[in-house]
Short mmCIF file of C-alpha atoms and ligand atoms in Angstrom, two decimals:
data_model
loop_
_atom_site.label_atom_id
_atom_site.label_comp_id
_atom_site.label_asym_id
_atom_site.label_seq_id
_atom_site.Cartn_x
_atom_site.Cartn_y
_atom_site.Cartn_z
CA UNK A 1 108.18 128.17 82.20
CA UNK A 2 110.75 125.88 82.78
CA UNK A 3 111.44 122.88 85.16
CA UNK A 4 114.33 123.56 87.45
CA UNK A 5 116.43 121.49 89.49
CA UNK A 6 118.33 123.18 91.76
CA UNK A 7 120.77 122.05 94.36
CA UNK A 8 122.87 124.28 97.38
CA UNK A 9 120.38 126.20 99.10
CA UNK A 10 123.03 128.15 100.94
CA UNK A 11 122.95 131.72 101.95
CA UNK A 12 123.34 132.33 98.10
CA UNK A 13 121.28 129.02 96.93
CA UNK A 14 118.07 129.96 98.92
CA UNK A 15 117.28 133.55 97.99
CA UNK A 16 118.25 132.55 94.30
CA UNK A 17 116.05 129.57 94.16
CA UNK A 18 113.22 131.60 96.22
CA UNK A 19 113.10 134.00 92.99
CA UNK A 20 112.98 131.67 90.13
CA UNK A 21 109.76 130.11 92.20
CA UNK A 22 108.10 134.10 92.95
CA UNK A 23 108.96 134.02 88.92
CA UNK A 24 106.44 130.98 87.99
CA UNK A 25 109.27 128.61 87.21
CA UNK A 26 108.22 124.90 88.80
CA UNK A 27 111.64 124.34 90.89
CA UNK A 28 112.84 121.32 92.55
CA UNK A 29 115.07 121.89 95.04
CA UNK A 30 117.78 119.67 97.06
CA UNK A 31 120.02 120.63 100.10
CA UNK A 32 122.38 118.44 102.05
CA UNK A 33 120.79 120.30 105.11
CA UNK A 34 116.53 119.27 105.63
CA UNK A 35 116.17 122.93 106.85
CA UNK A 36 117.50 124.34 103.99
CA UNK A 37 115.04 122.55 101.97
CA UNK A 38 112.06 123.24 104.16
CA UNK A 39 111.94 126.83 103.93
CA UNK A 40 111.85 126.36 99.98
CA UNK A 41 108.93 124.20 100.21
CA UNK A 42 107.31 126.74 102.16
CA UNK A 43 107.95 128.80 99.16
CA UNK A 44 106.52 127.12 96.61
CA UNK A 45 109.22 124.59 95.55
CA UNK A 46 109.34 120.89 95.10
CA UNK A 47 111.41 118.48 96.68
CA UNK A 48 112.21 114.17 96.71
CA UNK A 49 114.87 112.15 98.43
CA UNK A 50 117.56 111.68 96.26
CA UNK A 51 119.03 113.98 93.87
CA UNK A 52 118.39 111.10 90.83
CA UNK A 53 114.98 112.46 91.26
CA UNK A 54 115.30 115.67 91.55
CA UNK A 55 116.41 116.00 88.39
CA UNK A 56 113.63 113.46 86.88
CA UNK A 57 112.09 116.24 84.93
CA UNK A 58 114.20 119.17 84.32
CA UNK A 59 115.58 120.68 81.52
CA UNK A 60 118.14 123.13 84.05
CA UNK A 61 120.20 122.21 86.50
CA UNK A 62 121.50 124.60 88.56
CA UNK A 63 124.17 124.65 91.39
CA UNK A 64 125.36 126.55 94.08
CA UNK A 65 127.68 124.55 96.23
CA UNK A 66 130.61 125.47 98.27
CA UNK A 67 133.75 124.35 96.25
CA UNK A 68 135.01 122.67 93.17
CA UNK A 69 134.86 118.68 94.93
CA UNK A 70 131.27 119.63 95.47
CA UNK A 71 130.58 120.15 91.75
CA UNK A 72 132.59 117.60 90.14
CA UNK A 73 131.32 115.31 92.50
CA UNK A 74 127.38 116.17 91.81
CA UNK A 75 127.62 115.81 88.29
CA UNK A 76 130.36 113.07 87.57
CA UNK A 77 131.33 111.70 90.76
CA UNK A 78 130.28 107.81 92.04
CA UNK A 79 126.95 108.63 91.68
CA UNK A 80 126.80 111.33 89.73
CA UNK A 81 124.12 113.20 88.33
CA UNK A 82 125.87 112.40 84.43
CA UNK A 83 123.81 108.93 84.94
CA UNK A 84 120.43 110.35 84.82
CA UNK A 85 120.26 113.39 83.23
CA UNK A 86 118.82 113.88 80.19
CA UNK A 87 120.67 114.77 76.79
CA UNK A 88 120.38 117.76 76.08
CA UNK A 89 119.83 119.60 79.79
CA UNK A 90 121.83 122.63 80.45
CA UNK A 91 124.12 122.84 83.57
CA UNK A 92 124.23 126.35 85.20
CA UNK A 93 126.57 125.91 87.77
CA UNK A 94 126.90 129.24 89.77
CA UNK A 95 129.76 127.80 92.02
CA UNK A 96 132.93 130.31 92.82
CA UNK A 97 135.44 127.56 91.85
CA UNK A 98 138.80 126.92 89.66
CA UNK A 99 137.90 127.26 86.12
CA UNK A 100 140.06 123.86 85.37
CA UNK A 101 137.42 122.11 87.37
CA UNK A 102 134.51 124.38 85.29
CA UNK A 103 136.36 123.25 82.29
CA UNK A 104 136.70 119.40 83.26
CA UNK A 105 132.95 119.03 84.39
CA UNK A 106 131.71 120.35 81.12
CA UNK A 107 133.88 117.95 79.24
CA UNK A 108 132.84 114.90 81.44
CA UNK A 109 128.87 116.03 80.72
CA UNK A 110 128.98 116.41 77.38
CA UNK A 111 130.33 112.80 76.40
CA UNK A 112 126.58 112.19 77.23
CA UNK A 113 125.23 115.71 75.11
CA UNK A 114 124.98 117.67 78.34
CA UNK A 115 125.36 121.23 78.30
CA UNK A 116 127.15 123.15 80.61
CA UNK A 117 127.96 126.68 81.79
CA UNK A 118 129.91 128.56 84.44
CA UNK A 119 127.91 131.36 85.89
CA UNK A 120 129.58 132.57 89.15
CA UNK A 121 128.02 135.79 90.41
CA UNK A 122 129.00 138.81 92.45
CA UNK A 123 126.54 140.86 94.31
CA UNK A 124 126.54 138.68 97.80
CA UNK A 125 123.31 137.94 99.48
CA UNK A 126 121.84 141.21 99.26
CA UNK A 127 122.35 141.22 95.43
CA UNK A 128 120.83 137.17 95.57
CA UNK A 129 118.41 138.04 97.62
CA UNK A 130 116.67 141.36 95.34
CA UNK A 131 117.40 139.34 92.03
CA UNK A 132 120.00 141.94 91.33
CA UNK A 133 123.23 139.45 90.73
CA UNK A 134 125.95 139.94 88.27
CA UNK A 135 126.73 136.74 86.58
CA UNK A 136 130.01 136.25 84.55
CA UNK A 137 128.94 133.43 82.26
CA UNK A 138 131.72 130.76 80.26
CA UNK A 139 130.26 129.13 77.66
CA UNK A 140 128.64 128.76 74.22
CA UNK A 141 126.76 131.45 72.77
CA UNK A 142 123.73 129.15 72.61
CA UNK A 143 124.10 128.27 75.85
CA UNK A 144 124.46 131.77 76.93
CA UNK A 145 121.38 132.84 75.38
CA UNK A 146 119.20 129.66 76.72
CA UNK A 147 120.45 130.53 80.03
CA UNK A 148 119.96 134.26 80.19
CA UNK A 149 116.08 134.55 80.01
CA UNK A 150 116.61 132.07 83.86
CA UNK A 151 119.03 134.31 84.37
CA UNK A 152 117.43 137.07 83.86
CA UNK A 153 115.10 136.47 87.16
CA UNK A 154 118.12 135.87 89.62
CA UNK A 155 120.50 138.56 88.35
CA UNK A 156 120.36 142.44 86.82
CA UNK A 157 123.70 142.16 84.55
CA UNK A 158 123.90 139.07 82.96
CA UNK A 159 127.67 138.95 80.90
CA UNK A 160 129.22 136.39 78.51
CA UNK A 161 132.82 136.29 79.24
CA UNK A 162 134.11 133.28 76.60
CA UNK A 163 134.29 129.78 76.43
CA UNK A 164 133.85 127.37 79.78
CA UNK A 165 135.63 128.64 82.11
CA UNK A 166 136.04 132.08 81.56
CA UNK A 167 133.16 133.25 84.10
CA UNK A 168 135.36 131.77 86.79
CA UNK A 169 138.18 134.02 85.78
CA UNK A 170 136.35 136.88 85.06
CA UNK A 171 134.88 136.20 88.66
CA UNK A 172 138.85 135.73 90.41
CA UNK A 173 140.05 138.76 88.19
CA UNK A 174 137.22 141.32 89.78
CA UNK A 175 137.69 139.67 93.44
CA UNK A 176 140.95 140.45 93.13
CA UNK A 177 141.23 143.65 92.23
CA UNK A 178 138.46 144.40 94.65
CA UNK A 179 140.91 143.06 96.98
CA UNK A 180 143.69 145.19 96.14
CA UNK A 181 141.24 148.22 96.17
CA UNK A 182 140.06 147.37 99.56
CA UNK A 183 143.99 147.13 100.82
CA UNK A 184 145.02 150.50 99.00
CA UNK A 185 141.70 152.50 100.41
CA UNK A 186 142.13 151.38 104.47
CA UNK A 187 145.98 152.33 104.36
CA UNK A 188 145.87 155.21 102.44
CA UNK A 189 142.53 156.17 105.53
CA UNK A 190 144.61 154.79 108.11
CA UNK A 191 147.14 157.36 106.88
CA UNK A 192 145.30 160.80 106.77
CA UNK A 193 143.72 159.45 110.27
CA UNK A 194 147.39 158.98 111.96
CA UNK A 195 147.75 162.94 111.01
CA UNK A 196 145.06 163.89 111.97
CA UNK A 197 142.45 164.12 108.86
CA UNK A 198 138.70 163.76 109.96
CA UNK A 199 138.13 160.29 107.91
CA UNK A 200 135.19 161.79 106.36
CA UNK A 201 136.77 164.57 105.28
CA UNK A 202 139.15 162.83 103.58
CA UNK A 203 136.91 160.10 102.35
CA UNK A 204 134.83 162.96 100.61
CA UNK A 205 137.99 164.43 99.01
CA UNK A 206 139.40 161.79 98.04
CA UNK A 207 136.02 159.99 95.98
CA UNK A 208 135.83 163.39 94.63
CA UNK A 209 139.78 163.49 93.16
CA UNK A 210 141.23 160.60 91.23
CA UNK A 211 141.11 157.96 94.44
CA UNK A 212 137.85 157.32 94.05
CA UNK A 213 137.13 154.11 93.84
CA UNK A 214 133.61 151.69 94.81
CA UNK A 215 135.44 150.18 98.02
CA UNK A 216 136.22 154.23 99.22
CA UNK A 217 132.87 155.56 97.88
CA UNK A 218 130.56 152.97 98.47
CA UNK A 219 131.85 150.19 100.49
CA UNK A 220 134.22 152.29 102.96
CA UNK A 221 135.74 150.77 105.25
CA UNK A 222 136.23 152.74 107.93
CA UNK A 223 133.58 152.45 110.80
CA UNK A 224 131.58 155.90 110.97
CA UNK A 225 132.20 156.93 107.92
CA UNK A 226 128.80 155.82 105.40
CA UNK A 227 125.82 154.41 106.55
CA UNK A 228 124.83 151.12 106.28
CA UNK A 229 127.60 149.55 105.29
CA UNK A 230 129.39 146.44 107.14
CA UNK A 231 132.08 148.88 108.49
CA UNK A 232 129.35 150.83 110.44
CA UNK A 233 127.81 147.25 111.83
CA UNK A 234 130.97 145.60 113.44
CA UNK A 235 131.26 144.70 110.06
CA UNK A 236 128.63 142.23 110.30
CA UNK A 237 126.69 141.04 107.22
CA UNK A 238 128.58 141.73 103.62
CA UNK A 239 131.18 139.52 102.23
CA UNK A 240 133.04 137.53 104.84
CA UNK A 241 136.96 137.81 104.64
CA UNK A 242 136.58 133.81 104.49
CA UNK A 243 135.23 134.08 100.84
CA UNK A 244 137.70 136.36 99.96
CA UNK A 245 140.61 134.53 101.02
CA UNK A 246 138.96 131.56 99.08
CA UNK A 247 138.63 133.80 96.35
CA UNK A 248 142.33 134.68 96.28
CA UNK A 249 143.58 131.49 96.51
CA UNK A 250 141.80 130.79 93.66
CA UNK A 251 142.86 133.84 91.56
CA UNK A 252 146.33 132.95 92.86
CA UNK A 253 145.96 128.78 91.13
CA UNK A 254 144.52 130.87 87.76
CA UNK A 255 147.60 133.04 88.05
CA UNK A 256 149.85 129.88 88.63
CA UNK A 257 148.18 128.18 85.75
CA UNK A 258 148.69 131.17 83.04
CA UNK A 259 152.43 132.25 84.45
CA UNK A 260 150.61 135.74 85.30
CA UNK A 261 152.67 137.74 87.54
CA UNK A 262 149.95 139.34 90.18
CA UNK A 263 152.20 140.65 92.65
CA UNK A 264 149.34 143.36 94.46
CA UNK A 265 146.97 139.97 94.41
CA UNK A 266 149.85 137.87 96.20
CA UNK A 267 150.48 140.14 98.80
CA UNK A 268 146.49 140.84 99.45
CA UNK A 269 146.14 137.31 99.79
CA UNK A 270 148.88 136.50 102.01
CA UNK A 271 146.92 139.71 104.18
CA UNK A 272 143.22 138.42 103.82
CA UNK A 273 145.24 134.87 104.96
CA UNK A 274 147.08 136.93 108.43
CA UNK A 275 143.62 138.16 108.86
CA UNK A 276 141.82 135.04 108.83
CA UNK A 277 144.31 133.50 110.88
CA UNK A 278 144.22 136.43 113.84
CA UNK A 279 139.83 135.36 114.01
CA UNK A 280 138.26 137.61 111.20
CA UNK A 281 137.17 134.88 109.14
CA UNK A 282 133.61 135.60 109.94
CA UNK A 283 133.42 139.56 109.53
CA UNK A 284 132.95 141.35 106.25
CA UNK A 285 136.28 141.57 103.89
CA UNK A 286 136.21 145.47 104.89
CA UNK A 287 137.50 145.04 108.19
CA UNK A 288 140.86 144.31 106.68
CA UNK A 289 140.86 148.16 107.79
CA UNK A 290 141.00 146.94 111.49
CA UNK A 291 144.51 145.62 110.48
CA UNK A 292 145.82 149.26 109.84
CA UNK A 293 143.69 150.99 112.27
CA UNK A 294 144.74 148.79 115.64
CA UNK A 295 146.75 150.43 118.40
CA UNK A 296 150.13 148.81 119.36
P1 NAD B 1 126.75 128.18 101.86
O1 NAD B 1 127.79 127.39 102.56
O2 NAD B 1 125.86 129.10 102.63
O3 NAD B 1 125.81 127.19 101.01
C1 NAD B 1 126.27 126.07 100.32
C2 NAD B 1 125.16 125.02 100.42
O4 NAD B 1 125.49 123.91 99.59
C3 NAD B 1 124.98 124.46 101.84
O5 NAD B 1 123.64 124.65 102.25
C4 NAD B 1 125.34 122.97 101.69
O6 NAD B 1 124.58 122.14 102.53
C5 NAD B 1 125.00 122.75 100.22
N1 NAD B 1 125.62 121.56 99.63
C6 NAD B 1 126.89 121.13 99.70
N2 NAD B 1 127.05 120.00 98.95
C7 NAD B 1 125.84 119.74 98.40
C8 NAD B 1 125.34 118.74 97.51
N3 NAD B 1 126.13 117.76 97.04
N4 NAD B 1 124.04 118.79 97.12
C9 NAD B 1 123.23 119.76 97.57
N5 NAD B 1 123.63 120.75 98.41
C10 NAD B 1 124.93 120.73 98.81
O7 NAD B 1 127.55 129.00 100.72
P2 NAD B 1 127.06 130.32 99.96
O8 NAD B 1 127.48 131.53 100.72
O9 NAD B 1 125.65 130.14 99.54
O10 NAD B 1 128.01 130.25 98.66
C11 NAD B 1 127.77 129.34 97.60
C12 NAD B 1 128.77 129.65 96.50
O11 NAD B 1 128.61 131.01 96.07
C13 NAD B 1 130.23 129.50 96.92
O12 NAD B 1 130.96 128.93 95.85
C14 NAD B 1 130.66 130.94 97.20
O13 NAD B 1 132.05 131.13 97.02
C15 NAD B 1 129.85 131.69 96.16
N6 NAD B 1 129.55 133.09 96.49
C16 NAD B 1 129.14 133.44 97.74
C17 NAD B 1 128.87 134.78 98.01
C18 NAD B 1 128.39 135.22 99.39
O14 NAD B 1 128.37 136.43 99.65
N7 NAD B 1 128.00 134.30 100.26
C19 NAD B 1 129.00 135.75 97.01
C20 NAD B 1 129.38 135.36 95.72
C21 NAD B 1 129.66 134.03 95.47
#
């Protein structure tokens, strides 16, 4: 078993975290909020007060902060973690961020024979929470394959994409598709609703002809439509449309970067963005829908 130090015990963090300890791993755990850490304890994990000794005696670091600043500044910031860690540790960091700042951090860690790998996931909190995550991994092959047996307890498809950095653009590549999908399905609903098609009907017709597609079949977003999914719920719960407006953005700097031309992801980030700004930050990406479906 191995000794884990793991820091962002967010609504992603904690249920990860909460797995590797249920899995015998001895995890140390750190959290800019106390709360966040207490409920780990509870669980089974250790904790101390700064994150110099957190990482004391691990051989894995992992991470599951917000945004790039957040990582770069953990691991080579002021007091960043680069000055304590041992040689030889592998970085997991598990972060949605820009793969430049994936690609810098490793760099930056292994002047001092750190490893490091990107490992975004997709799957949300559900997925975090039943160990079912996938994770897009950038990195070494050796890496990869000292990683994947932790992996293994926090995730259920467990991919190696390339070198650093290319889990991050696997990750902004899927997010924005699923984006596009999730546009194309609620106007082409909205569409068969405004003459009069039963949304179910069409819903059922159309996953069963060549529409079909996971954000009609599974994820629809049209309230009524499938049970227990976000749309049904006020779209509560799920994957808030602020995530995927972050997500876009990023996909949008990776597009920027490569001179890809991603019109379809430009425009459904410039709609996630409208529907952010009009208060829908909070509710699942799926009620995008609500922008086709409301009465002038
Ligand atoms: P969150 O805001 O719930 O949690 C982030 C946690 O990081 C917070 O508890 C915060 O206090 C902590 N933190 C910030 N800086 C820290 C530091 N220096 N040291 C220790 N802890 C620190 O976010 P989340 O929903 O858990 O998402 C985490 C990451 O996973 C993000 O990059 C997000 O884009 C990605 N992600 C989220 C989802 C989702 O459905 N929520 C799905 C896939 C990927």
């Amino acid at each position: 078993m191995a000794n884990i130090a793991f820091f962002g015990l967010g609504n992603m963090g904690g249920p990860m975290a909460a797995n590797l300890i249920k899995s015998g791993h001895q995890v140390t755990v750190y959290d800019l909020f106390p709360e966040a850490v207490e409920k780990l304890v509870a669980l089974g994990a250790k904790t101390a007060e700064t994150p110099a000794l957190i990482v004391q005696n691990s051989d894995i670091v992992i991470s599951m902060l917000p945004a790039g600043k957040h990582v770069f500044d953990l691991y080579l910031g002021n007091e960043g973690l680069i000055q304590v860690l041992k040689e030889g540790t592998l970085v997991i960091d598990s972060s949605t961020i820009d793969s430049a700042t994936s690609i810098k951090t490793a760099q930056g860690l292994q002047s001092k024979n750190i490893h490091f790998i990107d490992a975004p996931v997709s799957g949300g909190v559900a997925g975090a929470t039943a160990g079912t995550l996938s994770f897009m991994v950038g990195g070494t092959k050796q890496n990869f394959e000292t990683a994947k047996s932790i992996l293994d307890v926090m995730g259920k498809n467990i991919f190696h994409a390339g070198n650093v950095g290319a889990g991050q653009v696997a990750k902004a590549c899927n997010n924005m598709l699923l984006s596009i999908l999730m546009v194309g399905t609620s106007e082409a609903l909205q569409l068969g609703i405004d003459n009069g098609l039963d949304p179910k009907v069409l819903s059922e017709i159309m996953s069963n002809s060549s529409g079909s597609n996971w954000t009609l079949d599974v994820y629809n977003p049209c309230p009524g439509v499938s049970e227990g999914v976000p749309s049904s719920n006020n779209y509560q719960g799920g994957f808030m449309t602020d995530l995927m407006a972050k997500d876009l953005g990023l996909a949008m700097d990776t597009a920027v970067q490569s001179h890809s031309s991603t019109p379809l992801g430009g425009l459904s980030r410039s709609l996630y963005a409208l529907h952010q700004r009009a208060g829908n930050g909070k509710k699942d990406f799926s009620s995008i829908f609500e922008q086709f479906s409301a009465k002038s």
